[in-house]
C-alpha positions as protocol buffer text, in pm:
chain_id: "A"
residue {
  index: 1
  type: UNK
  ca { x: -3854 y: 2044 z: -3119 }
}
residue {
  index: 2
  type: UNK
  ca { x: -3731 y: 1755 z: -2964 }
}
residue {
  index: 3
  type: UNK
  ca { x: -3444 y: 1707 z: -2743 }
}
residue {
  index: 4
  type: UNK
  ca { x: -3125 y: 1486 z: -2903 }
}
residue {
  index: 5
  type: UNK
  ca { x: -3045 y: 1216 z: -2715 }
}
residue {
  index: 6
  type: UNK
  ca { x: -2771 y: 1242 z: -2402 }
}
residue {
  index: 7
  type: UNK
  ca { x: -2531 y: 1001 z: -2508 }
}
residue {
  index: 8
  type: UNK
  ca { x: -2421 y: 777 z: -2192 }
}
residue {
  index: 9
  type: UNK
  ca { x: -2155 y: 502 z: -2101 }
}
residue {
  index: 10
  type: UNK
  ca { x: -2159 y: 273 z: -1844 }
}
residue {
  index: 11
  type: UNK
  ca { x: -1871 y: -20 z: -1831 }
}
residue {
  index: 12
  type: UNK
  ca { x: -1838 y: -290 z: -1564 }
}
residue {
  index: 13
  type: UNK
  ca { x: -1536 y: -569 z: -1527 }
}
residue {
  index: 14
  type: UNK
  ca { x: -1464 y: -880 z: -1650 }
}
residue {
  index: 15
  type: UNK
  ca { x: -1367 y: -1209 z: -1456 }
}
residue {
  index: 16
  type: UNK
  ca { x: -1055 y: -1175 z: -1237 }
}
residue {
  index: 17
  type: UNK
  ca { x: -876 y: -1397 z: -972 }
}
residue {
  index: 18
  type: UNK
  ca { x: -1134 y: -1630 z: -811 }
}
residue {
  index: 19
  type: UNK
  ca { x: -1447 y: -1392 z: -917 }
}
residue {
  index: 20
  type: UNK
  ca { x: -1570 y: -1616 z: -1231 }
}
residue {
  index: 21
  type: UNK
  ca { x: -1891 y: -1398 z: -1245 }
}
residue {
  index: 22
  type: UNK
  ca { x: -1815 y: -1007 z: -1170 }
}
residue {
  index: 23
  type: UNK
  ca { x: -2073 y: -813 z: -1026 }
}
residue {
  index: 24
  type: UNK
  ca { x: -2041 y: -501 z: -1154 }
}
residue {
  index: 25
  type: UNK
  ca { x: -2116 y: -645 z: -1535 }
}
residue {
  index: 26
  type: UNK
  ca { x: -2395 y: -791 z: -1381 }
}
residue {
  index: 27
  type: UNK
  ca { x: -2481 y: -526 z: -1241 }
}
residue {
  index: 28
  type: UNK
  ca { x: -2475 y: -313 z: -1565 }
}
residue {
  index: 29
  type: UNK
  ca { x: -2616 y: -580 z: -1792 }
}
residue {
  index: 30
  type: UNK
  ca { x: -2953 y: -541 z: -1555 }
}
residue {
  index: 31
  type: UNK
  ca { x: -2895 y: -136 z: -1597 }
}
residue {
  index: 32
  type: UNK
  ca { x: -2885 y: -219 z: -1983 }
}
residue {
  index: 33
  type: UNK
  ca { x: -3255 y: -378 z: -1946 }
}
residue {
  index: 34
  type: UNK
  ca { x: -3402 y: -107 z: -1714 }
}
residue {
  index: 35
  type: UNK
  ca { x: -3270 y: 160 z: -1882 }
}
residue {
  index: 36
  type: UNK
  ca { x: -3220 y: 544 z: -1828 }
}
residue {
  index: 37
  type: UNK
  ca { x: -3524 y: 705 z: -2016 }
}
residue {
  index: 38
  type: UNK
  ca { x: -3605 y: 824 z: -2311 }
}
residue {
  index: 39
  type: UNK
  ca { x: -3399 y: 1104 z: -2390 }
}
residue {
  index: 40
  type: UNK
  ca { x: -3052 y: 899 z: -2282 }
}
residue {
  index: 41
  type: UNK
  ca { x: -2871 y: 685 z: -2525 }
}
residue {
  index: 42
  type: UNK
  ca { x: -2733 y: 469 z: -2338 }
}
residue {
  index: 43
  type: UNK
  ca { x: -2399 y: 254 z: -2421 }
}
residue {
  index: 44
  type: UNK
  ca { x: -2233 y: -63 z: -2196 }
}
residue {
  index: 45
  type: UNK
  ca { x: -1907 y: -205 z: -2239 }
}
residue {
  index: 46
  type: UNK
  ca { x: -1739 y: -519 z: -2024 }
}
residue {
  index: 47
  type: UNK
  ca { x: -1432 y: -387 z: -1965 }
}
residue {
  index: 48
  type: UNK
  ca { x: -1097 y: -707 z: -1894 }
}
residue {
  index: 49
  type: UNK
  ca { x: -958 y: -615 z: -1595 }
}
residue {
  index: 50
  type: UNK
  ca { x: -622 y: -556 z: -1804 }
}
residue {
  index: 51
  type: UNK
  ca { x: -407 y: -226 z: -1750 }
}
residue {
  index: 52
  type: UNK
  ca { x: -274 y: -209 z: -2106 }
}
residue {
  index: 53
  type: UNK
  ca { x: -652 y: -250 z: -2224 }
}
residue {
  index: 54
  type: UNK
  ca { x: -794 y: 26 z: -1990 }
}
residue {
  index: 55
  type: UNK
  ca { x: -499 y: 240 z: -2168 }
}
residue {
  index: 56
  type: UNK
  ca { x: -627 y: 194 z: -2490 }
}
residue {
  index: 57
  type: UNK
  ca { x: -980 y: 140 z: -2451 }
}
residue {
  index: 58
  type: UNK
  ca { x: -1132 y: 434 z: -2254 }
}
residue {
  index: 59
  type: UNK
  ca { x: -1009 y: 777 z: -2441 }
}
residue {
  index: 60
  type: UNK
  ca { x: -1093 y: 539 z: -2754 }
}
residue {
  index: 61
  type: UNK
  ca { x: -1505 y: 565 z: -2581 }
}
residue {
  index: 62
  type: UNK
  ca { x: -1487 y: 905 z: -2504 }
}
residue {
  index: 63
  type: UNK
  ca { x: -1322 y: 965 z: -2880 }
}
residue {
  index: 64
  type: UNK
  ca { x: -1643 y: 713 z: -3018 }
}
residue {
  index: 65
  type: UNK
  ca { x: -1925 y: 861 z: -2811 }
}
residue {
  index: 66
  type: UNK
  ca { x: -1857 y: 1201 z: -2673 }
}
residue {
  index: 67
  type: UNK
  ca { x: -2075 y: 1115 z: -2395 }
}
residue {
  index: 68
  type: UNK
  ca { x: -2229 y: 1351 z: -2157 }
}
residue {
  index: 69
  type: UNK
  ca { x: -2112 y: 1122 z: -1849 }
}
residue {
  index: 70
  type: UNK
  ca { x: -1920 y: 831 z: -1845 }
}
residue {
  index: 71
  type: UNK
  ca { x: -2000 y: 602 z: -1544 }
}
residue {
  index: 72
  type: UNK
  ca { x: -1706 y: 291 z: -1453 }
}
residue {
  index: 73
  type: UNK
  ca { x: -1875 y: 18 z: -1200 }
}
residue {
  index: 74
  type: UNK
  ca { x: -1644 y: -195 z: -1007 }
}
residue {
  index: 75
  type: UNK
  ca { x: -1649 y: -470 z: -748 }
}
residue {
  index: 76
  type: UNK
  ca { x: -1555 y: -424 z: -420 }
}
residue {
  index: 77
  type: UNK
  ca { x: -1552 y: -753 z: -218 }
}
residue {
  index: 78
  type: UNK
  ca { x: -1466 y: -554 z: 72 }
}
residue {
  index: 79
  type: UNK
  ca { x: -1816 y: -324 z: 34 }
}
residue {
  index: 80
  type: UNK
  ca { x: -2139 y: -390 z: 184 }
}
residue {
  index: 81
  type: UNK
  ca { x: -2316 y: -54 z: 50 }
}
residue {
  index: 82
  type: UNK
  ca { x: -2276 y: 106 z: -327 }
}
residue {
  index: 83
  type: UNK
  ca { x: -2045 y: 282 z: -300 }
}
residue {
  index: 84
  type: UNK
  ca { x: -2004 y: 628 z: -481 }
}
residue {
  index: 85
  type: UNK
  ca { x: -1617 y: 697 z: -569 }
}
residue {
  index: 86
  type: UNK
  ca { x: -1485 y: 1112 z: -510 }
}
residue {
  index: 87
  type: UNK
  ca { x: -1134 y: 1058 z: -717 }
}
residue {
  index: 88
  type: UNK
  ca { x: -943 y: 872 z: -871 }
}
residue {
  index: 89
  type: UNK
  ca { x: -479 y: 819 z: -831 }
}
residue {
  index: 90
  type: UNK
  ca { x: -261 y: 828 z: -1001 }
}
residue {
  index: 91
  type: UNK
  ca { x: 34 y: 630 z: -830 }
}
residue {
  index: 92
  type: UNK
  ca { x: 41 y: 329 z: -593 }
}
residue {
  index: 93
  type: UNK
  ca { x: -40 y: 27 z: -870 }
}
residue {
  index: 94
  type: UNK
  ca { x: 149 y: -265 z: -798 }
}
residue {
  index: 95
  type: UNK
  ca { x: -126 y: -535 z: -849 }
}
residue {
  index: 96
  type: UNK
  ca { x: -147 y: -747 z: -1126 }
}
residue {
  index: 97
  type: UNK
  ca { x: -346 y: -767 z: -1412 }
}
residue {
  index: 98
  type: UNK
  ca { x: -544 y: -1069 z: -1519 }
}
residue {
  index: 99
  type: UNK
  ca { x: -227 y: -1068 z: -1766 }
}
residue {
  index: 100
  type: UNK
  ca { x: -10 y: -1112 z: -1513 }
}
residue {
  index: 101
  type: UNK
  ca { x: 117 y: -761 z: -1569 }
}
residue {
  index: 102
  type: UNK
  ca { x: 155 y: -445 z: -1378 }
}
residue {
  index: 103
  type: UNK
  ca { x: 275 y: -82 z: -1483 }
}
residue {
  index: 104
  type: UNK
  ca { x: 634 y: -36 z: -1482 }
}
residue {
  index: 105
  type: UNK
  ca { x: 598 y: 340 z: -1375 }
}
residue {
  index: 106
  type: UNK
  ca { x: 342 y: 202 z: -1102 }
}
residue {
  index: 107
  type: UNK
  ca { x: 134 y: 492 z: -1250 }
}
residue {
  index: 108
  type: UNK
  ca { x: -158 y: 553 z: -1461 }
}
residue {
  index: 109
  type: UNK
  ca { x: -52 y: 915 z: -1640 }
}
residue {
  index: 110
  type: UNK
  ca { x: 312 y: 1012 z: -1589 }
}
residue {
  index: 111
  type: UNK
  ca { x: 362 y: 1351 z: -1495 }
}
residue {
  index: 112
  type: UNK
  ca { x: -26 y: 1388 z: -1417 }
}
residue {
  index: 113
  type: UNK
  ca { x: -168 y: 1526 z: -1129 }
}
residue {
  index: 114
  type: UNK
  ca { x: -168 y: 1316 z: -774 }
}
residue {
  index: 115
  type: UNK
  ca { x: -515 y: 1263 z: -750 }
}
residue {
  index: 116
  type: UNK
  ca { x: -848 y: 1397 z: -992 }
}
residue {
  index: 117
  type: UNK
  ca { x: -1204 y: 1424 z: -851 }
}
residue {
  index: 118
  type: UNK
  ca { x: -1500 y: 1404 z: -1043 }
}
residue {
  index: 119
  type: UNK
  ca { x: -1682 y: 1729 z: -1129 }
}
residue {
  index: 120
  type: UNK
  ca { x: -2032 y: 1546 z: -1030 }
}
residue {
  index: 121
  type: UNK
  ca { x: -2092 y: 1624 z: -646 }
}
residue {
  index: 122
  type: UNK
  ca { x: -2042 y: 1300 z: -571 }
}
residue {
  index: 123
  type: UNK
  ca { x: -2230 y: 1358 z: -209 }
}
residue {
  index: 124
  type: UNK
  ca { x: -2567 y: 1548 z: -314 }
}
residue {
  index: 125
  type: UNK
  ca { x: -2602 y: 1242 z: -547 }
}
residue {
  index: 126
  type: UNK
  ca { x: -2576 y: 1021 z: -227 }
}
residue {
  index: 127
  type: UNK
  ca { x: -2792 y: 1221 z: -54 }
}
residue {
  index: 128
  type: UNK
  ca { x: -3088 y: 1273 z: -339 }
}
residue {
  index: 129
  type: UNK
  ca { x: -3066 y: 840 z: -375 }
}
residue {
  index: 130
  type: UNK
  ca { x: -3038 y: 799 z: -11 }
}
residue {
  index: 131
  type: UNK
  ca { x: -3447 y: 978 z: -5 }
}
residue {
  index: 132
  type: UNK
  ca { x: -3583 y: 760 z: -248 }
}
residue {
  index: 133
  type: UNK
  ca { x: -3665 y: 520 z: -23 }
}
residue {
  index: 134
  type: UNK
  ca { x: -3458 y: 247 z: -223 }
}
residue {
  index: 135
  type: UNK
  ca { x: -3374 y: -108 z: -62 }
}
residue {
  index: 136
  type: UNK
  ca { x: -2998 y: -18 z: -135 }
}
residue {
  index: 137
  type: UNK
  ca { x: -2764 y: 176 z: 119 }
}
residue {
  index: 138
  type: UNK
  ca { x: -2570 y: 376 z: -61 }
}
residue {
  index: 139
  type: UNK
  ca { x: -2207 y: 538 z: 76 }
}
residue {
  index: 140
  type: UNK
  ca { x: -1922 y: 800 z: -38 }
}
residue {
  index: 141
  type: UNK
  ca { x: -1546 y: 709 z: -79 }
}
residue {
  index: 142
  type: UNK
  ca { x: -1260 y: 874 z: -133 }
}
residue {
  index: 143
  type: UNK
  ca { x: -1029 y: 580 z: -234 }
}
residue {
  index: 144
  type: UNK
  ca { x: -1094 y: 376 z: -483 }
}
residue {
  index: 145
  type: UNK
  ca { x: -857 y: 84 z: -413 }
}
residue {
  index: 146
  type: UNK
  ca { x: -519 y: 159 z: -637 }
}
residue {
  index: 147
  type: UNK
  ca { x: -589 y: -177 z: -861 }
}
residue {
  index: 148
  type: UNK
  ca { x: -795 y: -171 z: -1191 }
}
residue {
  index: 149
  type: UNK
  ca { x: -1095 y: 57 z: -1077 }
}
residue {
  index: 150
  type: UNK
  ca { x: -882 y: 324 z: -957 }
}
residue {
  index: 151
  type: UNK
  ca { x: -682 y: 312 z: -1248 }
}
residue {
  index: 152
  type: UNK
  ca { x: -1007 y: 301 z: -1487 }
}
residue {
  index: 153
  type: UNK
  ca { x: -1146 y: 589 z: -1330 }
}
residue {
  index: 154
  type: UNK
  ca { x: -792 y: 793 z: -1325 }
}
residue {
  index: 155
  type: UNK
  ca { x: -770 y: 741 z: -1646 }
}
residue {
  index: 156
  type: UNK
  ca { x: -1111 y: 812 z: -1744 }
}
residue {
  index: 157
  type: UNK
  ca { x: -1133 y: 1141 z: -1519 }
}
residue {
  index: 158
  type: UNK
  ca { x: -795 y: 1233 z: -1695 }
}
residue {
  index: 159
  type: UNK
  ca { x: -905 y: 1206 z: -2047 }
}
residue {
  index: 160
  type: UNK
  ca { x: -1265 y: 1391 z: -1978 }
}
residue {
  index: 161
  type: UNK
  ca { x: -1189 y: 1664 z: -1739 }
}
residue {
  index: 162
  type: UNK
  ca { x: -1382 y: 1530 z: -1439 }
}
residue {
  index: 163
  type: UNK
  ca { x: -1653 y: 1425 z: -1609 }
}
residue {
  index: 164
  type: UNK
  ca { x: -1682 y: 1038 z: -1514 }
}
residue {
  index: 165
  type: UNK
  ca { x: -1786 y: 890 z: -1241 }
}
residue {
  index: 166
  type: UNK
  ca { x: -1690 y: 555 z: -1040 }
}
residue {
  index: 167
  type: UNK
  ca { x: -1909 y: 288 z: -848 }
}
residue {
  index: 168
  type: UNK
  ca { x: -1812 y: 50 z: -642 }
}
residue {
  index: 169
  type: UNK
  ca { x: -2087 y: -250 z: -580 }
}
residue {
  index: 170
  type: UNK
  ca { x: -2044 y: -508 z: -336 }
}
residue {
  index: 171
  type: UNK
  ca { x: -2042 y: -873 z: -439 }
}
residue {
  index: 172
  type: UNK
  ca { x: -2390 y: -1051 z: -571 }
}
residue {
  index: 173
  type: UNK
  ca { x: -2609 y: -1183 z: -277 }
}
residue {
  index: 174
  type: UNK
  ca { x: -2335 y: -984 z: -7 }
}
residue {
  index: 175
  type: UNK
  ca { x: -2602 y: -837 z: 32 }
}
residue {
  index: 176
  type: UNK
  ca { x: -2779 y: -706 z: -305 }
}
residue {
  index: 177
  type: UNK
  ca { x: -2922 y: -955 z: -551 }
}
residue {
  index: 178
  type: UNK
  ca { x: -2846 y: -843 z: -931 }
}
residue {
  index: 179
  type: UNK
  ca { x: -3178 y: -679 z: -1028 }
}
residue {
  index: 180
  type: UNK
  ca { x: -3133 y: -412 z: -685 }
}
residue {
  index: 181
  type: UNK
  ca { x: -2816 y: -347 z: -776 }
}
residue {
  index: 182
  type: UNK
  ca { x: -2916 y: -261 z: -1138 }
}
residue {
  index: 183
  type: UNK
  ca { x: -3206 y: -64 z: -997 }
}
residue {
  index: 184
  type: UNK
  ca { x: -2975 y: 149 z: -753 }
}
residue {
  index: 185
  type: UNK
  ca { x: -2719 y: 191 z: -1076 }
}
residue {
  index: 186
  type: UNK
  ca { x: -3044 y: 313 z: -1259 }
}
residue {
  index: 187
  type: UNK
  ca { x: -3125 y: 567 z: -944 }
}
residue {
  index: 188
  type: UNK
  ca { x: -2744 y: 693 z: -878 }
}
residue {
  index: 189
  type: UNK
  ca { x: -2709 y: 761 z: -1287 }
}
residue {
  index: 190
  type: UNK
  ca { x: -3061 y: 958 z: -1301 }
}
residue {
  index: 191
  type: UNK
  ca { x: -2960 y: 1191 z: -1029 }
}
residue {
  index: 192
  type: UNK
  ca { x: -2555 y: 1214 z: -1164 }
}
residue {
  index: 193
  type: UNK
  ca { x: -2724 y: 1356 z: -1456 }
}
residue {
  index: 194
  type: UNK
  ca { x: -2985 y: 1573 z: -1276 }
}
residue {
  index: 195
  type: UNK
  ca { x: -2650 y: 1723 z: -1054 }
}
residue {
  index: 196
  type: UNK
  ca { x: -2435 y: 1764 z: -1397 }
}
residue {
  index: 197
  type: UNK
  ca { x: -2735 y: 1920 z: -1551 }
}
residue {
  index: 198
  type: UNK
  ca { x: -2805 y: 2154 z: -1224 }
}
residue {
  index: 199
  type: UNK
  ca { x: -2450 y: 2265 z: -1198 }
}
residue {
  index: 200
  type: UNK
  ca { x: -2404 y: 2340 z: -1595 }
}
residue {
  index: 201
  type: UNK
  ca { x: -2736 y: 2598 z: -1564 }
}
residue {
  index: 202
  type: UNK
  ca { x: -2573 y: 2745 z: -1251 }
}
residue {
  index: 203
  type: UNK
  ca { x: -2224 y: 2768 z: -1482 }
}
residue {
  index: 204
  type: UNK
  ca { x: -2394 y: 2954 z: -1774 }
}
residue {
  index: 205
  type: UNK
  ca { x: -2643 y: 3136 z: -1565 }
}
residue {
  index: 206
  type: UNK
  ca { x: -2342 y: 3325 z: -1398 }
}
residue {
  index: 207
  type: UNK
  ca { x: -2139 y: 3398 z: -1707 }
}
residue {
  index: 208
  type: UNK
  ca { x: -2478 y: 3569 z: -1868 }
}
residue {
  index: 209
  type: UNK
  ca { x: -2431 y: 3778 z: -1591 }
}
């Protein structure tokens, strides 16, 4: 019989301040054309880099899709590897929108926890892409900035238990041209799954027990 699907979603940004073309949708727009296999169903969203929006707009994915894994990309202009994103926080946002607004609470959930890391072992994943020999260096963080990523990826680890996941990519050209960064994206998302996959056997193999 054959295997449904794995339902998947992968956002990047929108345009903000001077960055007229943002990476990260790039970066998942060349993910769109490679692909994750057969047996994924895989769905991208451009996400405005608007607070209110990112409210509204990710429990409305997880409500549409019920996705295995949810994986945010972001642009770091700061990064020179991709960078693979431990947790997300839930205070500290002061910087504005592209709507010139910013949360009066400073906060993403009030009365959530501090800080919410992913369930996905954020570095075997580095480790397992790191051997494949791709042309990408690939890095773990443990701060995701406190502006619209961090606050995506709070609110997305929030709303799906820890099961989301946050990249950071460095800016086109600095030094990755579009189609590596869309084949490291493909790479990093394979072996999230194969980790999710690895620790949900180990889970159920120990409560047969």
């Amino acid at each position: 019989m054959e295997k449904p699907r794995r339902p998947v979603v992968v956002t990047g940004f929108g345009p903000f301040g001077e960055h007229s073309v943002n990476a990260s949708w790039i970066a998942v727009q060349e993910l769109e054309k490679l692909g994750l296999g057969d047996d994924v169903d895989l769905h991208v969203y451009e996400i405005p880099v608007e607070y209110q929006t990112v409210q509204r707009l990710i429990p409305a994915l997880w409500k549409k899709h019920n996705p295995q894994l949810v994986v945010h990309v972001g642009l770091s202009c700061m990064a020179t590897t991709v960078t693979l994103e431990k947790c997300g926080h839930n205070v500290g946002y002061r910087g504005l929108d592209n709507c010139r607004f910013c949360p009066g609470s400073h906060c993403c959930i009030e009365g959530g926890p501090e800080c919410i890391d992913s369930i996905i072992d954020m570095d075997a994943v580095c480790k397992r892409v790191s051997a494949l020999d791709l042309d990408v260096a690939v890095s773990i963080s443990k701060d995701a900035g406190r502006y619209l990523c961090d606050f995506t990826y709070y609110t997305s680890l929030y709303q799906s238990h820890g099961r989301s996941a946050f990249v950071h990519v460095p800016p086109l050209g600095n030094p990755y041209s579009a189609e590596q960064l869309g084949r490291a994206l493909q790479a990093i998302i394979e072996e999230m799954l194969n980790v999710l996959e690895q620790s949900e056997s180990d889970i159920n193999c120990h409560n047969e027990h």
